[in-house]
Coordinates of C-alpha atoms in Angstrom, one line a residue:
M1 CA 127.5 93.4 108.9
T2 CA 125.5 90.6 107.9
E3 CA 125.2 89.9 104.0
R4 CA 121.6 89.6 104.3
R5 CA 119.2 92.5 104.2
A6 CA 116.3 93.4 106.2
L7 CA 113.6 92.2 103.5
D8 CA 115.3 89.3 101.8
G9 CA 112.9 86.4 100.8
V10 CA 110.0 88.9 100.6
V11 CA 108.5 88.5 97.2
V12 CA 106.6 91.7 95.8
L13 CA 104.0 91.9 92.9
D14 CA 104.3 95.3 91.7
L15 CA 101.1 96.5 90.1
S16 CA 101.6 100.1 90.5
Q17 CA 102.4 103.1 88.3
V18 CA 103.8 106.8 87.8
Y19 CA 105.6 107.7 91.3
N20 CA 103.2 106.8 94.4
G21 CA 103.7 102.9 94.3
P22 CA 106.7 102.7 92.3
Y23 CA 108.7 104.8 94.9
C24 CA 106.8 102.4 97.7
T25 CA 108.1 99.3 95.9
M26 CA 111.7 100.9 95.3
L27 CA 112.0 101.2 98.7
L28 CA 111.3 97.7 99.7
A29 CA 113.3 97.0 96.7
R30 CA 116.3 98.6 98.4
L31 CA 115.8 96.6 101.6
G32 CA 116.0 93.4 99.6
A33 CA 112.5 92.6 98.6
E34 CA 112.1 90.7 95.2
I35 CA 110.3 93.1 93.3
I36 CA 108.1 91.9 89.9
K37 CA 107.1 94.7 88.2
I38 CA 104.0 93.7 86.2
E39 CA 102.7 95.8 83.0
P40 CA 100.4 95.8 80.6
F41 CA 101.4 95.5 76.8
G42 CA 102.2 99.4 76.5
G43 CA 104.1 99.5 79.9
E44 CA 103.3 101.8 82.5
P45 CA 102.3 105.5 81.6
V46 CA 105.7 107.0 82.9
R47 CA 107.9 104.4 81.0
W48 CA 107.3 106.2 77.6
R49 CA 105.5 109.6 78.6
V50 CA 108.1 111.7 76.6
V51 CA 108.2 111.8 73.1
G52 CA 110.5 108.8 71.4
E53 CA 110.6 105.3 72.3
Q54 CA 113.5 105.3 75.0
Q55 CA 112.6 104.9 78.6
T56 CA 112.0 108.0 80.5
A57 CA 114.6 109.1 83.1
A58 CA 111.8 109.3 85.6
F59 CA 111.2 105.5 84.9
D60 CA 114.6 104.5 85.4
L61 CA 115.0 106.3 88.6
L62 CA 112.3 104.7 90.3
N63 CA 112.5 101.2 88.8
G64 CA 116.0 100.0 89.0
G65 CA 116.4 96.2 90.2
K66 CA 112.8 95.4 89.6
K67 CA 112.2 92.4 87.3
S68 CA 109.6 93.0 84.4
L69 CA 106.9 90.9 83.5
R70 CA 104.4 91.9 81.0
L71 CA 100.7 90.7 81.3
D72 CA 97.3 91.3 80.3
L73 CA 95.1 91.1 83.5
K74 CA 92.1 91.5 81.4
N75 CA 92.7 88.4 79.6
P76 CA 91.2 85.2 81.6
R77 CA 94.7 83.5 81.1
G78 CA 96.6 86.1 82.2
R79 CA 94.2 86.7 85.5
E80 CA 95.0 82.7 86.1
L81 CA 98.4 83.4 85.7
F82 CA 98.6 86.6 88.1
L83 CA 97.1 84.5 90.8
R84 CA 99.2 81.5 90.9
L85 CA 102.0 84.1 91.4
V86 CA 100.0 85.4 94.3
A87 CA 100.2 82.0 95.6
Q88 CA 103.7 82.4 96.1
A89 CA 104.1 86.0 96.8
D90 CA 104.1 88.0 100.1
V91 CA 102.8 91.4 98.8
V92 CA 100.5 93.0 96.1
V93 CA 101.1 96.6 95.6
E94 CA 98.7 98.7 93.3
N95 CA 97.7 102.5 93.2
F96 CA 94.7 102.1 90.1
A97 CA 91.8 104.4 90.3
P98 CA 89.4 103.3 93.0
G99 CA 87.5 100.1 92.0
T100 CA 89.6 98.7 89.2
M101 CA 90.9 95.8 91.1
Q102 CA 87.4 94.6 91.8
R103 CA 86.7 95.2 87.9
L104 CA 89.6 93.0 87.2
S105 CA 88.1 90.3 89.9
L106 CA 91.3 90.9 91.8
G107 CA 90.0 92.4 94.7
Y108 CA 91.6 91.1 98.1
E109 CA 89.0 88.6 99.1
V110 CA 90.1 86.8 95.6
L111 CA 93.7 87.3 96.5
A112 CA 93.3 86.0 100.3
E113 CA 91.5 83.0 98.6
A114 CA 94.6 82.1 96.6
N115 CA 97.0 83.0 99.1
E116 CA 95.7 83.8 103.0
R117 CA 98.8 85.4 103.8
I118 CA 99.2 88.0 100.7
I119 CA 99.6 91.6 101.8
L120 CA 97.3 94.0 99.5
A121 CA 98.9 97.3 99.5
S122 CA 96.6 100.1 98.2
G123 CA 97.9 103.2 97.3
R124 CA 94.8 105.9 97.3
G125 CA 94.3 109.7 96.5
F126 CA 91.4 109.7 99.3
G127 CA 90.6 108.4 102.2
A128 CA 88.0 105.8 102.5
S129 CA 85.9 107.8 104.8
T130 CA 86.0 110.9 102.9
P131 CA 83.4 112.1 100.1
Q132 CA 86.0 112.0 97.6
A133 CA 86.7 108.3 98.2
G134 CA 85.5 107.0 94.7
Q135 CA 87.4 110.0 92.8
R136 CA 90.4 109.7 90.7
A137 CA 93.7 111.6 92.0
M138 CA 96.9 112.6 91.0
D139 CA 99.7 114.6 93.3
L140 CA 98.6 117.8 91.6
T141 CA 94.8 117.2 92.6
I142 CA 95.9 116.3 96.0
Q143 CA 98.2 119.2 96.5
A144 CA 94.8 121.5 95.4
V145 CA 92.5 119.9 98.0
T146 CA 95.0 119.6 101.0
G147 CA 96.1 123.0 101.5
V148 CA 99.4 122.6 99.8
M149 CA 98.9 124.9 96.9
A150 CA 97.1 127.3 99.1
T151 CA 100.2 127.5 101.4
T152 CA 102.6 127.6 98.8
G153 CA 104.0 130.8 96.8
Q154 CA 104.4 134.4 97.8
P155 CA 101.2 136.2 100.0
D156 CA 100.3 138.6 96.8
Q157 CA 100.7 136.1 94.3
P158 CA 98.0 132.9 93.2
P159 CA 98.4 129.4 94.9
A160 CA 101.0 127.5 93.3
K161 CA 102.0 123.9 93.5
A162 CA 104.9 122.7 95.4
G163 CA 107.9 121.9 93.2
P164 CA 108.4 118.4 94.4
A165 CA 105.5 115.4 94.0
V166 CA 104.9 115.7 97.8
A167 CA 101.6 113.7 97.6
D168 CA 102.8 111.0 95.6
F169 CA 106.1 110.4 97.6
F170 CA 104.8 111.0 100.8
G171 CA 102.1 108.4 100.0
G172 CA 104.4 105.9 98.8
T173 CA 106.7 106.3 101.9
H174 CA 103.8 105.6 104.2
L175 CA 102.6 102.8 102.1
M176 CA 105.9 101.2 102.8
V177 CA 105.5 102.0 106.1
A178 CA 102.0 100.1 106.5
I179 CA 103.6 96.9 104.3
T180 CA 106.2 96.5 106.6
A181 CA 103.9 96.6 109.8
A182 CA 101.3 94.2 108.0
L183 CA 104.6 92.0 107.5
Y184 CA 105.7 91.9 111.0
Q185 CA 101.9 91.2 112.2
R186 CA 101.6 88.5 109.7
T187 CA 104.5 87.0 111.7
V188 CA 102.0 87.1 114.8
T189 CA 98.5 86.3 113.0
G190 CA 99.6 84.1 110.4
R191 CA 97.2 86.0 107.9
G192 CA 97.6 88.5 105.3
Q193 CA 95.3 91.8 105.3
H194 CA 94.7 94.9 103.0
V195 CA 96.4 97.9 103.8
E196 CA 95.5 101.3 102.2
V197 CA 97.2 104.8 102.1
A198 CA 95.4 107.8 101.1
M199 CA 98.1 110.7 99.6
Q200 CA 95.5 113.0 101.3
D201 CA 95.9 111.8 104.8
A202 CA 100.0 111.3 104.1
V203 CA 100.3 114.8 103.3
I204 CA 98.2 116.6 105.9
P205 CA 100.8 116.1 108.8
S206 CA 103.3 118.3 106.6
L207 CA 101.3 121.3 107.0
A208 CA 101.9 121.3 110.8
S209 CA 103.7 124.8 110.7
S210 CA 100.6 126.2 108.9
I211 CA 97.8 124.6 110.4
A212 CA 99.2 125.6 113.8
G213 CA 99.6 129.2 112.4
Y214 CA 95.9 129.3 111.5
L215 CA 94.8 127.6 115.0
D216 CA 97.0 129.9 117.1
S217 CA 96.2 133.0 115.3
G218 CA 92.2 132.3 114.9
G219 CA 92.5 132.2 111.2
T220 CA 94.1 135.6 110.5
L221 CA 97.6 134.6 109.5
P222 CA 97.9 134.6 105.6
E223 CA 98.0 131.4 104.0
R224 CA 100.8 131.9 101.9
T225 CA 104.0 133.1 103.6
G226 CA 106.5 132.6 100.7
N227 CA 109.8 131.6 102.2
R228 CA 109.1 133.0 105.5
H229 CA 108.0 130.0 108.3
G230 CA 104.7 128.6 107.6
G231 CA 102.9 129.5 110.6
L232 CA 105.3 133.0 111.0
A233 CA 106.2 132.0 114.1
V234 CA 110.1 131.9 113.3
C235 CA 112.2 134.7 112.3
P236 CA 114.5 135.3 110.7
Y237 CA 113.4 132.4 108.6
N238 CA 113.8 133.1 104.9
V239 CA 116.0 133.2 101.6
Y240 CA 118.5 136.0 101.3
P241 CA 120.7 137.3 98.6
A242 CA 124.0 136.6 98.4
A243 CA 126.5 138.3 95.9
D244 CA 126.6 135.0 93.8
G245 CA 123.0 133.5 94.3
W246 CA 120.8 132.8 97.5
V247 CA 121.1 131.5 100.8
A248 CA 118.5 130.0 103.3
I249 CA 118.7 130.9 106.9
L250 CA 116.7 130.4 110.0
C251 CA 117.1 131.3 113.7
M252 CA 115.1 128.7 115.6
T253 CA 116.4 129.9 119.1
D254 CA 117.4 133.1 120.5
G255 CA 120.8 131.5 120.8
H256 CA 121.0 131.6 116.9
W257 CA 119.9 135.0 116.8
R258 CA 122.2 136.6 118.9
T259 CA 124.8 134.3 117.2
L260 CA 124.0 135.9 113.8
C261 CA 123.7 139.4 115.2
G262 CA 127.5 139.0 116.5
L263 CA 128.5 137.6 112.9
M264 CA 126.6 140.5 111.3
D265 CA 128.5 143.4 113.6
R266 CA 125.4 144.0 115.2
P267 CA 125.4 143.0 118.6
D268 CA 123.0 146.0 119.6
L269 CA 120.1 143.9 117.9
G270 CA 121.2 140.8 119.9
D271 CA 121.2 142.8 123.2
D272 CA 117.9 144.8 122.3
P273 CA 115.1 143.8 124.3
A274 CA 112.5 144.4 121.4
F275 CA 114.1 141.5 119.5
A276 CA 114.8 139.3 122.5
S277 CA 111.9 136.7 121.7
P278 CA 110.5 134.9 118.7
P279 CA 107.0 136.6 118.8
A280 CA 108.9 140.0 119.2
R281 CA 111.2 139.5 116.1
V282 CA 108.3 138.1 114.0
A283 CA 106.8 141.5 115.0
Q284 CA 109.2 143.0 113.1
M285 CA 110.3 140.4 110.4
D286 CA 110.4 143.0 107.7
K287 CA 113.0 145.1 109.4
L288 CA 115.0 142.1 110.5
D289 CA 115.0 140.5 107.2
E290 CA 116.2 143.8 105.6
V291 CA 119.1 143.9 107.8
V292 CA 120.0 140.3 107.4
A293 CA 119.6 140.8 103.6
G294 CA 122.0 143.7 103.7
W295 CA 124.7 141.8 105.3
T296 CA 124.3 138.6 102.9
A297 CA 124.3 140.5 99.8
G298 CA 127.9 141.3 100.4
L299 CA 129.4 137.8 100.9
T300 CA 129.2 135.1 98.7
R301 CA 126.8 132.0 99.4
D302 CA 129.7 129.8 100.7
D303 CA 131.1 132.5 102.8
V304 CA 127.5 133.3 104.4
A305 CA 127.2 129.5 104.9
G306 CA 130.5 128.5 106.3
R307 CA 130.3 131.1 108.8
L308 CA 126.8 130.4 110.2
Q309 CA 127.3 126.8 109.8
A310 CA 130.7 127.2 111.8
A311 CA 128.9 129.2 114.4
G312 CA 125.8 126.7 114.8
V313 CA 123.4 128.8 112.9
P314 CA 121.2 126.7 110.4
C315 CA 122.0 127.9 106.9
A316 CA 122.7 126.6 103.3
A317 CA 123.3 127.9 99.8
V318 CA 120.3 127.6 97.8
L319 CA 121.3 125.1 94.8
S320 CA 120.1 124.6 91.4
L321 CA 119.2 121.6 90.0
S322 CA 122.5 121.8 87.5
E323 CA 124.5 122.2 91.0
V324 CA 122.9 119.2 92.9
M325 CA 123.5 116.7 89.8
A326 CA 127.2 117.7 89.9
G327 CA 127.4 117.3 93.6
P328 CA 128.2 114.9 96.3
L329 CA 124.4 113.3 96.0
V330 CA 125.2 111.7 92.7
G331 CA 127.7 109.1 92.4
A332 CA 128.2 105.1 93.1
D333 CA 126.8 105.8 97.1
G334 CA 124.8 108.6 96.6
M335 CA 121.1 109.1 96.5
I336 CA 121.4 109.5 92.6
R337 CA 123.5 106.6 91.2
P338 CA 124.6 106.6 87.7
V339 CA 124.2 102.8 86.1
R340 CA 124.7 100.9 82.8
G341 CA 122.0 98.4 81.7
A342 CA 122.6 95.0 80.1
D343 CA 122.0 97.1 76.7
G344 CA 124.7 99.4 77.7
R345 CA 122.6 102.3 78.0
E346 CA 123.4 104.9 80.7
S347 CA 120.8 106.2 83.1
Y348 CA 120.2 107.0 86.7
V349 CA 118.5 105.3 89.5
F350 CA 117.8 106.7 92.9
G351 CA 119.8 105.3 96.0
N352 CA 118.6 103.8 99.4
P353 CA 117.6 106.5 102.1
L354 CA 117.1 103.9 104.4
R355 CA 120.1 102.9 106.2
L356 CA 120.2 100.0 108.5
A357 CA 123.2 99.0 110.3
D358 CA 122.6 95.5 110.1
S359 CA 121.2 95.1 106.5
A360 CA 123.5 94.6 103.7
P361 CA 123.0 97.5 101.0
S362 CA 121.1 96.5 97.6
P363 CA 123.3 96.3 94.4
T364 CA 122.8 98.9 92.0
E365 CA 121.2 98.0 89.0
A366 CA 119.5 99.6 85.8
A367 CA 115.6 99.6 85.3
S368 CA 114.4 96.7 83.2
A369 CA 113.0 96.7 79.4
L370 CA 109.3 96.2 79.3
G371 CA 108.7 92.3 79.6
E372 CA 112.7 91.8 80.3
H373 CA 112.0 89.0 82.8
T374 CA 108.6 87.5 81.6
A375 CA 110.3 84.1 80.4
D376 CA 112.2 84.1 83.6
V377 CA 109.4 84.6 86.2
L378 CA 107.2 82.2 84.4
G379 CA 109.5 79.5 84.1
E380 CA 111.2 79.8 87.5
R381 CA 108.1 80.5 89.4
L382 CA 105.2 78.7 87.6
G383 CA 107.2 75.9 85.8
L384 CA 106.1 76.6 82.5
D385 CA 108.2 75.5 79.9
A386 CA 109.4 77.7 76.5
A387 CA 106.6 76.2 74.4
E388 CA 104.1 77.2 76.8
I389 CA 105.6 80.8 76.9
R390 CA 105.8 80.8 73.1
E391 CA 101.7 80.0 73.3
L392 CA 101.2 82.9 75.6
R393 CA 103.0 85.1 73.7
A394 CA 101.2 84.3 70.6
E395 CA 98.0 84.6 72.3
N396 CA 98.9 87.9 73.8
V397 CA 98.6 87.3 77.1
V398 CA 102.2 88.1 78.1

């Protein structure tokens, strides 16, 4: 394997905050890009949102290995310093409220004057052509207007938000893809561009099962199906009780169904023409769920999962967060990695879900303190000396 990483040499100025943009730049960092996180004097909202003075775990998870520069973009000198950094950078990432970059006099046209190769990547709530284009948005509100909440929960209960922040993270992932596409296109055109990804747009495709169920049924299927398939097109497909918890089981094929029947000692169901097709099983899902639950309830989670997985039927134990944090996803090579900062503080950062065989892994580093690299960035990139940096600090520019 080469010691180079896929995005070595790419410099990203990260103005983003909360989850959407920071996850995008975290992915870029894991592929080798240098991320300079630029924050206002109070830091970005997630850094301190829990009562107390310690950085939050949420901030730590998403910002490991990024350099931290404190800079007042509302100050003319701060704006000048930022544009000097833009002249040397490849990408600027922001997910401010619509119009913020223009109010700061830092819209794409201004950035392109400083560097025609710059790529401005904007995370938005709503698509530019939608009526809500100028509205502020957060993960919860995007879940509300895209059908995510309407399709989450039990049929006889109110809409519920999805547990994960799906809008933020789907939006951030798509924004990272748009950036890498723009970087590639720049190798052909020699120019940068403005790319935008709306969380609204990024979330909609994940509703494929629910939207398909709505279309196929002429709008007659219930919106919320609990733990059953979103389009009510697969059965068994549910979470079933075990002696020590819960297991998730789904039979995507007729073969899965017949195998499950054999394991349950119910070959009669597997051979019964009344259950021989997906539509037939869906039509009697209450009965089949009762049969499956009666079998799983007498076994442990691991026993159920082990038997079904060995037989090729998709199944998994439902793990609590405490079990996840005590399991194999946490560790030096896991998706949740323990780290120790320069100050000795222990925290966790996310690992890299993007595995490229010919791109060396990024080192695991803790999130930086607010403004920790201000002097380094201004000195190394802009050539400012210690006296100039002290003057900027005295004037509350940095």
